[in-house]
Short mmCIF file of C-alpha atoms and ligand atoms in Angstrom, two decimals:
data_model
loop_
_atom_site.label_atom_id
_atom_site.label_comp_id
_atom_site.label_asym_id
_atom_site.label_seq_id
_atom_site.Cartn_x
_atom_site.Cartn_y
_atom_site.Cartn_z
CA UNK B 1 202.09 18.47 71.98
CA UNK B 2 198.73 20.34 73.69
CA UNK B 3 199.13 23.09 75.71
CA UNK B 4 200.22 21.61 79.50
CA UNK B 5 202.20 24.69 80.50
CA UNK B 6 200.93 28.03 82.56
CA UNK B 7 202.79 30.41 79.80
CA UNK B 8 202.56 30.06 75.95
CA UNK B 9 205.37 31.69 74.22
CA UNK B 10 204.95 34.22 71.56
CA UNK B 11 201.89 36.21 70.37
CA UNK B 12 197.56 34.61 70.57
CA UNK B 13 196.79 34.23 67.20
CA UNK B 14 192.87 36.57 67.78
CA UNK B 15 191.12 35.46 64.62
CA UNK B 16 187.95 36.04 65.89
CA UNK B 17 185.86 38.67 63.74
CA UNK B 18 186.20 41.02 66.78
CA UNK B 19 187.51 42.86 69.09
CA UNK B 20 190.51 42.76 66.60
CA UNK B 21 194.52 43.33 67.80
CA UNK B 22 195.25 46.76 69.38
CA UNK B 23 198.16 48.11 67.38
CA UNK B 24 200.98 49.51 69.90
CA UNK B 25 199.95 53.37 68.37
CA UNK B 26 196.74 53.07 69.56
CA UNK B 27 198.04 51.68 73.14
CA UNK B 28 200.71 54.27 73.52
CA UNK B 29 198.13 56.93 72.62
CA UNK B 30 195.60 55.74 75.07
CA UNK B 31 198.27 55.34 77.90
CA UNK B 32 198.26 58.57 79.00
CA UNK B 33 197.29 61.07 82.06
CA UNK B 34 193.83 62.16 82.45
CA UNK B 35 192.52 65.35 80.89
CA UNK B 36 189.80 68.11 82.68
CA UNK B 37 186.74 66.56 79.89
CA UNK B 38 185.64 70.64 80.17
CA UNK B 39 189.27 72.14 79.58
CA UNK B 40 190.71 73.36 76.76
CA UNK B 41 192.70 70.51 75.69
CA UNK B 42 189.70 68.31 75.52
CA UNK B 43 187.42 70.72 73.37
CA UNK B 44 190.63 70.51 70.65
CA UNK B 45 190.46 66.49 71.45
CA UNK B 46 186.67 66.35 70.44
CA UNK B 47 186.29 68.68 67.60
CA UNK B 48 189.50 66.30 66.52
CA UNK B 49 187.40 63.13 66.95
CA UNK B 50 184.45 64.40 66.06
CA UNK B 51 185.01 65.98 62.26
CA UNK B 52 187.93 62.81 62.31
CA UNK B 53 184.92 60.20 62.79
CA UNK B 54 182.74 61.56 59.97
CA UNK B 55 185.72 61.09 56.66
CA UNK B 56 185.38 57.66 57.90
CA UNK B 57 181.47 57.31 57.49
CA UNK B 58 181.98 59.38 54.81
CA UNK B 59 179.35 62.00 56.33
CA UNK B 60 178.99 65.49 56.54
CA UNK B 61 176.38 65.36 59.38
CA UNK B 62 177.10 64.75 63.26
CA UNK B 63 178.11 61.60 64.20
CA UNK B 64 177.52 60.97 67.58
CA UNK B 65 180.11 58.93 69.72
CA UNK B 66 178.94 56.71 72.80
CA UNK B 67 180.54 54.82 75.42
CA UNK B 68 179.00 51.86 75.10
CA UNK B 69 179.46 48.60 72.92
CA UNK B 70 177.75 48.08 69.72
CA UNK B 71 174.55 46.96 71.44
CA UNK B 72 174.14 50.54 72.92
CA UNK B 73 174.33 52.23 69.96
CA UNK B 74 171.71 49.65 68.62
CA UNK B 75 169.57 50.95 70.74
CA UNK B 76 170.15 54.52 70.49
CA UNK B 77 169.33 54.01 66.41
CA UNK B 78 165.79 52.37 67.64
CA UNK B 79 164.92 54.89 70.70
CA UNK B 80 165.80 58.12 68.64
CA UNK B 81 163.95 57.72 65.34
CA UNK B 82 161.30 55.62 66.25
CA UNK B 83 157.80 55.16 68.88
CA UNK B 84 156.48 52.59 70.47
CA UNK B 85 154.24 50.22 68.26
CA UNK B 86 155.78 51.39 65.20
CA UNK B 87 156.29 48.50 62.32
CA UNK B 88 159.90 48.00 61.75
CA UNK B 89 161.35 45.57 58.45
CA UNK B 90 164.39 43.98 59.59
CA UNK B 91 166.15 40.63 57.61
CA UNK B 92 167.12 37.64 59.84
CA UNK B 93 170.81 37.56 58.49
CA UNK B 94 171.91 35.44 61.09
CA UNK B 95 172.64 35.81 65.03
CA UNK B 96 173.48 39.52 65.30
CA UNK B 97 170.42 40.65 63.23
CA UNK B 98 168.30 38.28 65.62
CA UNK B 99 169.56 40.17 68.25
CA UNK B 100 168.58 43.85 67.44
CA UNK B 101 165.14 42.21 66.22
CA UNK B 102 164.64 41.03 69.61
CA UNK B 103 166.20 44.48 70.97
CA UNK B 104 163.54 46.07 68.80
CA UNK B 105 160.48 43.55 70.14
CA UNK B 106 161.64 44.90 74.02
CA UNK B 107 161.55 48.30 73.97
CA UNK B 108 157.82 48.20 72.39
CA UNK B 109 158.72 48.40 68.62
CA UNK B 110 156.83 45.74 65.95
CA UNK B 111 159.36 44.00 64.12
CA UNK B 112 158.59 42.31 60.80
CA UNK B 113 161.90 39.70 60.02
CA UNK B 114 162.12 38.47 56.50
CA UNK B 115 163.68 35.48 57.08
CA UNK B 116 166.73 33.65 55.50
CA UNK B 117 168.85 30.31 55.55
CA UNK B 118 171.71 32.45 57.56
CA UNK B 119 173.65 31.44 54.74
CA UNK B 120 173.04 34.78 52.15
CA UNK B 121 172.96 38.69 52.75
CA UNK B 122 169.70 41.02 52.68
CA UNK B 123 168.45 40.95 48.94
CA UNK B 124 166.85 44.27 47.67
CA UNK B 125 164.15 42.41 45.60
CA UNK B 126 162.57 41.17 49.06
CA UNK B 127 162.80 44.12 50.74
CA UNK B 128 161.18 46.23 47.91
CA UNK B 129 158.66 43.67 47.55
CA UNK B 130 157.53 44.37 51.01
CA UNK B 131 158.06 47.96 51.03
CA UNK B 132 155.37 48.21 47.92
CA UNK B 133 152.77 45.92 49.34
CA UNK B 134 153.01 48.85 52.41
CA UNK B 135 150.92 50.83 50.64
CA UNK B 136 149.41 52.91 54.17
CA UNK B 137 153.36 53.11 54.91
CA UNK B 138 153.19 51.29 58.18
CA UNK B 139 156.44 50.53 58.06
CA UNK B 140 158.36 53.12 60.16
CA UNK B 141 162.30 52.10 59.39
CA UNK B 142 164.09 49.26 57.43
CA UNK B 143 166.96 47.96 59.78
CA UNK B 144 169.94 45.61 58.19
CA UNK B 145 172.86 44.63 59.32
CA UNK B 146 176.12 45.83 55.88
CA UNK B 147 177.94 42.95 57.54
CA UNK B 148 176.42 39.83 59.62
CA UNK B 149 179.49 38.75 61.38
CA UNK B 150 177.55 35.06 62.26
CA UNK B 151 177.64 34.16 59.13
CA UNK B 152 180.07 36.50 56.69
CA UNK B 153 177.99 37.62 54.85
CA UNK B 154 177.82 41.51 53.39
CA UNK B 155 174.81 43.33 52.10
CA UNK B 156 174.39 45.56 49.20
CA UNK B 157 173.28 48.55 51.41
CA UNK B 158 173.19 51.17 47.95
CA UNK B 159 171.56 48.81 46.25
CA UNK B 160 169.00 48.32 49.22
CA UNK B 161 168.61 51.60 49.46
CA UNK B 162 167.90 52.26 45.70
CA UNK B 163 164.73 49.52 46.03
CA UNK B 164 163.20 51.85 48.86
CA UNK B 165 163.40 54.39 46.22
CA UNK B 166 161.73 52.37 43.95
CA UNK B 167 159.25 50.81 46.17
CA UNK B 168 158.47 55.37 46.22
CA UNK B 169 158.77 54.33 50.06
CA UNK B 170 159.27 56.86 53.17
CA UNK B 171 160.92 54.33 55.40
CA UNK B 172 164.06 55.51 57.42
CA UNK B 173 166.97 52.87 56.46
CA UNK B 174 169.53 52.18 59.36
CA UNK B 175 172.08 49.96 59.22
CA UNK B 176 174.59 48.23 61.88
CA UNK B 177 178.16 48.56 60.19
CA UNK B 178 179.72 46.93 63.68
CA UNK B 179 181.90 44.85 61.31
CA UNK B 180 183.03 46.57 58.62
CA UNK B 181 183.72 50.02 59.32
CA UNK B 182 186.66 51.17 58.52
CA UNK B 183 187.41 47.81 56.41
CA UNK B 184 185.32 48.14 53.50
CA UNK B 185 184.02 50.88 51.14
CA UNK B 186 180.98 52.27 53.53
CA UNK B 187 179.48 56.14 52.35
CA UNK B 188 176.64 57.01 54.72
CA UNK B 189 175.93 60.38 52.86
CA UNK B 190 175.97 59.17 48.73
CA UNK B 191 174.12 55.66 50.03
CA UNK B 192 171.43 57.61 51.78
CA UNK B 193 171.68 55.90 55.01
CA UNK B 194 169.43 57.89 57.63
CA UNK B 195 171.42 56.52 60.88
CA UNK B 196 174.59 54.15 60.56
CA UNK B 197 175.70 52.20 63.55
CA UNK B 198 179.44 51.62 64.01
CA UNK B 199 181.21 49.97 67.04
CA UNK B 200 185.21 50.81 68.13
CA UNK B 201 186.38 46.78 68.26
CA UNK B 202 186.91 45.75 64.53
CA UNK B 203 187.89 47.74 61.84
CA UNK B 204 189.01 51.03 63.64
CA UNK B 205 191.14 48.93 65.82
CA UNK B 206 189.95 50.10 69.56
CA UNK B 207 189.28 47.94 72.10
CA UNK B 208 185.40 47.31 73.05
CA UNK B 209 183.61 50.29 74.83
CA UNK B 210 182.89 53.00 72.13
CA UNK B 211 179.99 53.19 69.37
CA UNK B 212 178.45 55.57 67.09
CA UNK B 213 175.32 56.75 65.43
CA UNK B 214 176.01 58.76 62.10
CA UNK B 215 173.05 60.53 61.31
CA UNK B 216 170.66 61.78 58.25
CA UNK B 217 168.75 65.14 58.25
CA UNK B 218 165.96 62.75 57.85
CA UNK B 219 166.90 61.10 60.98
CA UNK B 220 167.17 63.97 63.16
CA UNK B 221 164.21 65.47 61.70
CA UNK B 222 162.27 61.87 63.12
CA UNK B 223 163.95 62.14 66.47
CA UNK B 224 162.02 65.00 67.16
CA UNK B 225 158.41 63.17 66.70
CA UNK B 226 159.95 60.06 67.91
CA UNK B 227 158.43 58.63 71.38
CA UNK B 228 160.17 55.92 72.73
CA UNK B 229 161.77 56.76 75.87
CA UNK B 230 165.24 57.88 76.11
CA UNK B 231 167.88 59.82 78.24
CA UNK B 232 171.52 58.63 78.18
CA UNK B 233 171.12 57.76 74.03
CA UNK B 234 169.05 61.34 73.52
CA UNK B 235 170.78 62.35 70.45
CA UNK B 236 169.85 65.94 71.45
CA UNK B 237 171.55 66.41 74.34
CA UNK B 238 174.54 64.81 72.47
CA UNK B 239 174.10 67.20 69.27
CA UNK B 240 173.47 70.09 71.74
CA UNK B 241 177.21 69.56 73.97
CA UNK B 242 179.20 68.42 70.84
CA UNK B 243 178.71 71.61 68.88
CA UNK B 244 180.41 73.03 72.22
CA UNK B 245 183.02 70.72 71.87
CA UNK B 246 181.80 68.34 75.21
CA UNK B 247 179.72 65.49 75.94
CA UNK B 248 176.75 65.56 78.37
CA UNK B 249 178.37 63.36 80.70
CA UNK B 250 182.22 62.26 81.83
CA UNK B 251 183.50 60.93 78.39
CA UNK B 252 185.75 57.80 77.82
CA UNK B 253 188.67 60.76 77.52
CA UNK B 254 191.16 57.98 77.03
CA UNK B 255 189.41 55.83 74.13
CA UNK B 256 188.80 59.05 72.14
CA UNK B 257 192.40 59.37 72.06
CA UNK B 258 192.75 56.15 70.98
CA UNK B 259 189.89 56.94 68.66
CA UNK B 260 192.17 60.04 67.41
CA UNK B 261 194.59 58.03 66.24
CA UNK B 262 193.21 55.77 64.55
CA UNK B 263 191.64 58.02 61.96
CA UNK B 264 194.78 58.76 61.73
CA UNK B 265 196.03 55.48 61.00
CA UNK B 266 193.61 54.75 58.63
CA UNK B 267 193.83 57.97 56.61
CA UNK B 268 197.74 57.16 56.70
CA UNK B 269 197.39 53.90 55.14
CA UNK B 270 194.76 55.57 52.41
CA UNK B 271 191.31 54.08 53.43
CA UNK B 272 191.16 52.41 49.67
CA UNK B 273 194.40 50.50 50.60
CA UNK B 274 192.52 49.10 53.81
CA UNK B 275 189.85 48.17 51.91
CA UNK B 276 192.01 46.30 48.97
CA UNK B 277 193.77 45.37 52.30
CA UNK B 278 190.68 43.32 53.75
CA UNK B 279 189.60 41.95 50.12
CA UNK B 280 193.16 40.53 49.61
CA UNK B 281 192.89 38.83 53.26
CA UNK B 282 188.78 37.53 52.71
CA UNK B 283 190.14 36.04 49.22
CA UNK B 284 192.99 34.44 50.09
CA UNK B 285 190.95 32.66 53.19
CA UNK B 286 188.57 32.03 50.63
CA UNK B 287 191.00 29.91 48.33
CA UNK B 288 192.38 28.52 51.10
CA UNK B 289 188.84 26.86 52.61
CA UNK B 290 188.26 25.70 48.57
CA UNK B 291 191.45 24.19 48.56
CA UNK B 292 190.85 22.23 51.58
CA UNK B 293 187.46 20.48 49.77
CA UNK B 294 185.49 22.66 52.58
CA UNK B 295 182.08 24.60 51.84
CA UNK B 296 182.39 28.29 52.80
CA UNK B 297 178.93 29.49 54.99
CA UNK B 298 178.24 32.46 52.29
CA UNK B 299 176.42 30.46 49.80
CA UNK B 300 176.55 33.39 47.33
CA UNK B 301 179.94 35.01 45.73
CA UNK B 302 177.62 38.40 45.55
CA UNK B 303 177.47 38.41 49.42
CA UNK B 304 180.78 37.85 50.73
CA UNK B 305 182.36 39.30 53.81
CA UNK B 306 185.82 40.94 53.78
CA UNK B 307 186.31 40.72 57.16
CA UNK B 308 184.99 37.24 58.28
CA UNK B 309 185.29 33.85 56.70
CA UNK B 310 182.90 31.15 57.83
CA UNK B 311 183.57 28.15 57.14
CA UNK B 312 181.24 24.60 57.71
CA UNK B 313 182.57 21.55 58.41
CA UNK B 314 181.80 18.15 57.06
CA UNK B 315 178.65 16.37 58.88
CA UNK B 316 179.34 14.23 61.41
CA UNK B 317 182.72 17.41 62.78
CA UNK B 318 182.27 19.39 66.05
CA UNK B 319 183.25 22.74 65.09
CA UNK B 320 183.68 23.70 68.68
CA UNK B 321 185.41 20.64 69.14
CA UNK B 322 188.06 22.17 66.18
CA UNK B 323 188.13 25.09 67.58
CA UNK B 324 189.09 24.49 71.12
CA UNK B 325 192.19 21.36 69.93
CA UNK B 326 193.09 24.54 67.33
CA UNK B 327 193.26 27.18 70.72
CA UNK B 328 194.95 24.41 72.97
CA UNK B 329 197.77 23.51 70.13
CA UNK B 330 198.43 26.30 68.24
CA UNK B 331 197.00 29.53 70.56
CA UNK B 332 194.89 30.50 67.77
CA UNK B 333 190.80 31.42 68.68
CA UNK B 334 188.34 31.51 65.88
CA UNK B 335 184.77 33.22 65.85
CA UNK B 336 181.89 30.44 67.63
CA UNK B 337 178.48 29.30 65.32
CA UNK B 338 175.23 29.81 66.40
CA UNK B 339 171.58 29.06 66.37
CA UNK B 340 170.52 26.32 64.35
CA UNK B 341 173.82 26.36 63.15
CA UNK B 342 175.35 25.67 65.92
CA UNK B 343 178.35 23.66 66.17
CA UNK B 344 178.18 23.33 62.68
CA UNK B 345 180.89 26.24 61.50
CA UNK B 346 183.57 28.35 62.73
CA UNK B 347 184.80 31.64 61.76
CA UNK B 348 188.02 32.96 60.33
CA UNK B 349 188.36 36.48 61.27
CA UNK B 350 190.70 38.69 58.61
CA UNK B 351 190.34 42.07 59.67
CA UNK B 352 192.18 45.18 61.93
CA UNK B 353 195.47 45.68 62.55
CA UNK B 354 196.63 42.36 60.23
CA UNK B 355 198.93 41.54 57.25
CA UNK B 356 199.45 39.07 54.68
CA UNK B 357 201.83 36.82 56.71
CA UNK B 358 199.42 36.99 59.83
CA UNK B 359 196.79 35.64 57.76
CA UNK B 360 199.33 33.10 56.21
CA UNK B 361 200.53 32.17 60.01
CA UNK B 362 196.12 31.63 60.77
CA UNK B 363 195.76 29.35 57.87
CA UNK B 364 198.50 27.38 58.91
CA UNK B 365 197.48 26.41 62.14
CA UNK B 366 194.17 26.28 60.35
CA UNK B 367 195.15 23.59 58.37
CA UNK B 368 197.21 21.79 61.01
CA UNK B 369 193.72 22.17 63.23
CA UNK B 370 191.65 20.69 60.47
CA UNK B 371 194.27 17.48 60.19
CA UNK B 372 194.71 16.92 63.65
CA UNK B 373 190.83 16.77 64.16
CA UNK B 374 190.52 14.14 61.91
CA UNK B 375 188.45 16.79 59.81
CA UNK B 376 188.80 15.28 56.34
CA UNK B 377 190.32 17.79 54.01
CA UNK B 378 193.16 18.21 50.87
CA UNK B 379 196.26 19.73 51.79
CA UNK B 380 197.54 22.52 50.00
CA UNK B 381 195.09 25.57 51.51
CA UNK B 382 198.17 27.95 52.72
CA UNK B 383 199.70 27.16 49.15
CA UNK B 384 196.60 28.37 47.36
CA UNK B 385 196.28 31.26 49.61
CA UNK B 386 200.01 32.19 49.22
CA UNK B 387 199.62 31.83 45.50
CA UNK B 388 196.38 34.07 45.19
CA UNK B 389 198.47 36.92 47.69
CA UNK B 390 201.60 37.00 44.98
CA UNK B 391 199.31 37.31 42.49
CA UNK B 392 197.26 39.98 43.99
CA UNK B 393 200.47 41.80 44.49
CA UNK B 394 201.98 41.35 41.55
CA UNK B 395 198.52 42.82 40.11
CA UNK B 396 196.46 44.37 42.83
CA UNK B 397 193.82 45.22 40.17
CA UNK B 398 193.29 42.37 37.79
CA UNK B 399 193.18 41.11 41.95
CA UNK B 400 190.18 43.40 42.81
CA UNK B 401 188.00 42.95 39.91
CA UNK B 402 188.45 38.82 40.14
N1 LIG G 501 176.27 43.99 65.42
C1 LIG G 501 177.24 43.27 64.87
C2 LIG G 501 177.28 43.11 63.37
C3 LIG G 501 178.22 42.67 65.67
O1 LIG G 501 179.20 41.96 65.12
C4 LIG G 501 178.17 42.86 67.08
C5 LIG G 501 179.17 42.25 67.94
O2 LIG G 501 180.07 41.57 67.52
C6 LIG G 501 177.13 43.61 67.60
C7 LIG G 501 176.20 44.17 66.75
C8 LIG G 501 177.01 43.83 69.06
O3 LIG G 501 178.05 44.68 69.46
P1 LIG G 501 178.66 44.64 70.92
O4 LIG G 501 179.02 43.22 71.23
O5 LIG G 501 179.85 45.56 70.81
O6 LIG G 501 177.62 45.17 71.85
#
């Protein structure tokens, strides 16, 4: 029976790839009384949070923390390194990396977009081809997105830095890690990453509001030369207050303490066991969509996404359609397609605050979903995806290296 009643019992199934599930630590530790932002207790509250956020960039440079969404500190990568006119290489992964492109065409920048199927991540080969045909080094910055949360998809970000290398190239490399921080193996220092873009929502558990920019030497180095305009993103200002243990302006006192404890979290768990955490969750969807006879987005094992699943649907299916019988009968919400892909897939988000049996529970009403649509699949997609979970316990590494 559909949903006819003001109250559904028990708890929304969120399976979009973002914001994820608050867990109750990180409530409890935000619900609490305002702090003077220039008294003592806040100066031990941001040297916390600001060392904390570096171990999980895996920096030992400044990362600077904004409150903003994702799209802020987007913008903050762009205004800080870069000047007005200046040729930027970015790869159309899908939706989000159309965004910043377009972000980058309005404030004055020249973006160059390799372009893709949306169904594949950034491939090194291209982007060294290009870089070596740039022989008067025009091209100011390479900008790509580790994971494209349109389309699940992951890029090989050493491996993309390693062809700049070889391409003997001196363009800065930033990349957006909005969704997969803090749920897959990410090292801004040994990758060579000159600024790294995270967002609060997804892996670190936080509700939207709070971004970041982890920076290079090489990066601060350009923000001095760099031209575009910019006052409330000015990394300098930033750098300048944090060493003092403040912010230039009134900061989000009460997300930082969420913030605090979730580095906490993380390092509790061991950040290899979140990460082995998210691969269990992205493989088990994965055997689950096979099982069912449907294609998954990600045409390419190489690029897969730990944290998002996306999954098309057989011509002729509404995947919005799906998606809103799946929310009405079984309180579940899955991640919307886009562009010219639109209406074509949906997306299984597996990542946060989440277990095995929550991912189990997402697949089910998956499934159900699929069948009630009229969507024409083979049973037996939670069975597959149990299956692959016991034996990913029962042998975490044979698991991993499958
Ligand atoms: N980049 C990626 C990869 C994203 O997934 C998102 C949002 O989901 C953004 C950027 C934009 O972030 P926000 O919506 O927090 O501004």
């Amino acid at each position: 029976m559909s949903k006819n009643s003001a109250r559904t019992a028990g708890r929304h199934f969120l399976q979009i790839p973002g914001p994820t599930p608050l867990p109750d630590r990180i409530l409890r530790a935000m619900d609490t009384p305002i702090i003077d932002h220039r008294g003592p207790e806040f100066h031990k509250l941001a040297r916390r949070v600001l060392d904390g956020i570096k171990t999980i960039f895996k920096t030992t440079n400044p990362v600077i923390i904004y409150t903003a969404t994702g799209t802020g500190a987007w913008e903050a990568a762009l205004v800080n390194t870069l000047s007005a006119g200046d040729r930027v290489l970015m790869v159309e992964t899908g939706q989000f990396a159309t965004l910043w492109k377009n972000m980058a065409a309005k404030l004055g920048l020249n973006p160059e977009f390799i372009s893709t199927d949306w169904r594949t991540g950034a491939d090194p080969a291209v982007i060294e081809a290009r870089l070596k045909e740039d022989k008067a080094h025009e091209i100011k910055a390479v900008c790509v997105l580790h994971n494209e949360t349109a389309t699940g998809c992951l890029s090989p970000i050493a491996e993309i830095r390693q062809a700049i290398n070889r391409a003997g190239h001196p363009a800065l490399l930033l990349v957006d890690t909005i969704s997969s921080l803090a749920s897959t193996d990410y090292r801004h220092d040994e990758w060579g990453v000159d600024v790294t873009i995270g967002g609060a929502q997804k892996g670190l558990m936080l509700p939207p509001g709070m971004s970041f920019n982890a920076l290079s030497d090489k990066a601060i180095a350009a923000s001095k030369n760099s031209k575009l305009p910019k006052s409330f993103w000015s990394w300098e200002d930033m750098l300048n207050t944090n060493k003092l243990n403040y912010f230039p302006y009134t900061p989000a006192t009460n997300m930082l303490w969420g913030l605090a404890a979730a580095i906490d979290m993380l390092h509790e768990e061991g950040l290899d066991n979140v990460f082995a955490r998210h691969e269990r969750f992205a493989e088990a969807t994965r055997c689950a969509v096979r099982a069912w006879g449907l294609e998954i987005l990600c045409r390419d094992a190489k690029y897969y996404s730990p944290t998002v699943t996306a999954v098309l649907l057989p011509e002729g299916h509404d995947a919005d359609k799906l998606r809103s019988l799946a929310l009405d009968h079984f309180d579940i919400s899955y991640g919307m397609s886009f562009g010219k892909l639109a209406g074509k897939y949906f997306r299984i988000g597996h990542l946060g605050d989440t277990n095995d049996l929550t991912i189990l529970g997402a697949l089910a009403g998956t499934e159900m979903a699929l069948t009630l649509a009229g969507v024409p699949i083979r049973k037996g997609g939670v069975q597959a995806a149990m299956d692959y979970i016991v034996s990913a316990h029962a042998d975490p590494q044979r698991a991993a290296a499958e």
